[in-house]
PDB file of C-alpha atoms in Angstrom:
ATOM      1  CA  MET V   1     -28.418-144.156  42.025  1.00 51.00           C
ATOM      2  CA  ALA V   2     -25.013-143.727  43.136  1.00 55.00           C
ATOM      3  CA  GLY V   3     -24.811-141.095  40.709  1.00 56.00           C
ATOM      4  CA  LYS V   4     -27.437-139.096  42.237  1.00 58.00           C
ATOM      5  CA  ALA V   5     -24.813-139.100  45.722  1.00 54.00           C
ATOM      6  CA  VAL V   6     -22.063-138.341  43.693  1.00 52.00           C
ATOM      7  CA  GLU V   7     -23.665-135.239  42.570  1.00 54.00           C
ATOM      8  CA  LYS V   8     -24.549-134.398  45.510  1.00 51.00           C
ATOM      9  CA  ARG V   9     -20.986-134.361  47.272  1.00 47.00           C
ATOM     10  CA  ARG V  10     -19.482-132.503  44.115  1.00 50.00           C
ATOM     11  CA  PRO V  11     -20.187-128.997  45.806  1.00 58.00           C
ATOM     12  CA  GLU V  12     -19.096-129.469  48.984  1.00 65.00           C
ATOM     13  CA  VAL V  13     -15.600-130.939  47.494  1.00 62.00           C
ATOM     14  CA  ASP V  14     -13.183-127.955  45.999  1.00 65.00           C
ATOM     15  CA  PRO V  15     -10.965-130.233  42.977  1.00 61.00           C
ATOM     16  CA  ARG V  16      -8.349-127.269  44.228  1.00 68.00           C
ATOM     17  CA  ASP V  17      -8.140-128.316  47.630  1.00 69.00           C
ATOM     18  CA  GLU V  18      -8.028-132.403  46.668  1.00 67.00           C
ATOM     19  CA  PRO V  19      -7.207-133.399  43.151  1.00 64.00           C
ATOM     20  CA  SER V  20      -8.203-136.554  43.880  1.00 62.00           C
ATOM     21  CA  ALA V  21     -12.036-135.393  43.701  1.00 58.00           C
ATOM     22  CA  ALA V  22     -11.432-134.767  40.117  1.00 59.00           C
ATOM     23  CA  TRP V  23     -11.553-138.138  38.953  1.00 64.00           C
ATOM     24  CA  GLY V  24     -14.065-139.496  41.239  1.00 63.00           C
ATOM     25  CA  TRP V  25     -12.256-141.019  44.405  1.00 61.00           C
ATOM     26  CA  HIS V  26     -12.952-139.136  47.732  1.00 60.00           C
ATOM     27  CA  GLY V  27     -12.360-141.623  50.487  1.00 66.00           C
ATOM     28  CA  SER V  28     -10.860-144.224  52.168  1.00 71.00           C
ATOM     29  CA  PHE V  29     -10.599-148.372  53.452  1.00 79.00           C
ATOM     30  CA  PRO V  30     -11.856-148.244  56.846  1.00 83.00           C
ATOM     31  CA  LYS V  31     -12.487-152.051  56.782  1.00 88.00           C
ATOM     32  CA  ALA V  32      -9.279-153.042  55.030  1.00 90.00           C
ATOM     33  CA  THR V  33      -7.478-150.574  57.721  1.00 91.00           C
ATOM     34  CA  ARG V  34      -9.175-152.115  60.889  1.00 93.00           C
ATOM     35  CA  ILE V  35      -8.485-155.855  59.676  1.00 95.00           C
ATOM     36  CA  ALA V  36      -4.889-154.503  58.888  1.00 96.00           C
ATOM     37  CA  GLY V  37      -4.697-153.056  62.807  1.00 96.00           C
ATOM     38  CA  TRP V  38      -5.418-155.953  63.911  1.00 96.00           C
ATOM     39  CA  VAL V  39      -3.111-158.131  62.358  1.00 97.00           C
ATOM     40  CA  SER V  40      -0.394-155.773  62.974  1.00 97.00           C
ATOM     41  CA  ALA V  41      -0.990-155.807  66.383  1.00 97.00           C
ATOM     42  CA  ILE V  42      -0.760-160.315  66.534  1.00 97.00           C
ATOM     43  CA  ILE V  43       2.233-160.061  64.488  1.00 96.00           C
ATOM     44  CA  LEU V  44       3.615-157.324  67.093  1.00 95.00           C
ATOM     45  CA  LEU V  45       2.617-160.028  69.917  1.00 95.00           C
ATOM     46  CA  VAL V  46       3.964-163.379  67.656  1.00 95.00           C
ATOM     47  CA  MET V  47       7.068-161.502  67.237  1.00 94.00           C
ATOM     48  CA  ILE V  48       7.801-161.773  70.741  1.00 93.00           C
ATOM     49  CA  LYS V  49       8.970-164.966  70.638  1.00 92.00           C
ATOM     50  CA  GLY V  50      12.284-164.749  69.069  1.00 86.00           C
ATOM     51  CA  ASN V  51      16.444-164.597  70.039  1.00 86.00           C
ATOM     52  CA  HIS V  52      16.190-161.670  72.882  1.00 83.00           C
ATOM     53  CA  GLU V  53      18.612-161.570  75.126  1.00 86.00           C
ATOM     54  CA  ASN V  54      17.008-159.048  77.327  1.00 87.00           C
ATOM     55  CA  ASN V  55      13.017-158.098  77.468  1.00 89.00           C
ATOM     56  CA  THR V  56      13.632-154.473  76.159  1.00 92.00           C
ATOM     57  CA  GLU V  57      12.511-155.619  72.898  1.00 93.00           C
ATOM     58  CA  ASN V  58       9.558-157.674  74.339  1.00 93.00           C
ATOM     59  CA  VAL V  59       8.311-154.046  76.306  1.00 94.00           C
ATOM     60  CA  TRP V  60       8.179-152.475  73.328  1.00 95.00           C
ATOM     61  CA  LEU V  61       6.639-154.861  71.088  1.00 95.00           C
ATOM     62  CA  VAL V  62       3.977-155.388  74.047  1.00 96.00           C
ATOM     63  CA  GLY V  63       3.436-151.736  74.187  1.00 97.00           C
ATOM     64  CA  LEU V  64       2.871-151.481  70.719  1.00 97.00           C
ATOM     65  CA  ALA V  65       0.441-153.913  70.286  1.00 97.00           C
ATOM     66  CA  LEU V  66      -1.246-152.581  73.318  1.00 98.00           C
ATOM     67  CA  PHE V  67      -1.245-149.307  71.491  1.00 97.00           C
ATOM     68  CA  LEU V  68      -2.765-150.442  68.679  1.00 97.00           C
ATOM     69  CA  VAL V  69      -5.170-152.326  70.257  1.00 97.00           C
ATOM     70  CA  LEU V  70      -6.261-149.394  72.220  1.00 97.00           C
ATOM     71  CA  LEU V  71      -6.782-147.302  68.810  1.00 96.00           C
ATOM     72  CA  LEU V  72      -9.042-150.229  67.677  1.00 95.00           C
ATOM     73  CA  VAL V  73     -11.195-150.286  71.033  1.00 95.00           C
ATOM     74  CA  LEU V  74     -11.748-146.967  70.883  1.00 94.00           C
ATOM     75  CA  ASP V  75     -12.884-147.332  66.869  1.00 92.00           C
ATOM     76  CA  ILE V  76     -15.169-149.567  67.617  1.00 90.00           C
ATOM     77  CA  ARG V  77     -16.809-147.320  70.226  1.00 89.00           C
ATOM     78  CA  LYS V  78     -16.848-144.262  68.174  1.00 87.00           C
ATOM     79  CA  ARG V  79     -18.188-146.134  65.241  1.00 84.00           C
ATOM     80  CA  ARG V  80     -21.278-147.614  67.660  1.00 82.00           C
ATOM     81  CA  THR V  81     -22.161-144.079  69.285  1.00 80.00           C
ATOM     82  CA  ALA V  82     -21.792-142.108  65.874  1.00 72.00           C
ATOM     83  CA  TRP V  83     -25.233-142.510  64.986  1.00 72.00           C
ATOM     84  CA  ARG V  84     -25.537-140.298  68.541  1.00 65.00           C
ATOM     85  CA  LYS V  85     -24.671-137.480  67.407  1.00 57.00           C
TER      86      LYS V  85
END
């Protein structure tokens, strides 16, 4: 059954444009990427507790964590509304 799906996609992907299509890999790790994003945001917030002498480091850590969370929330929203298009 998976073979038929791969056969349908082969004409769309040219191995000259994307060499990985020649041996069957053409995709990404969406679930692992989302998990890594959430873990990275949490680690950034945990790093606030440290030996900082001023708040410059804290501002960067919180800012980067908020940016990651924003991207992850936008991704959730995009996945929820993808079927409407």
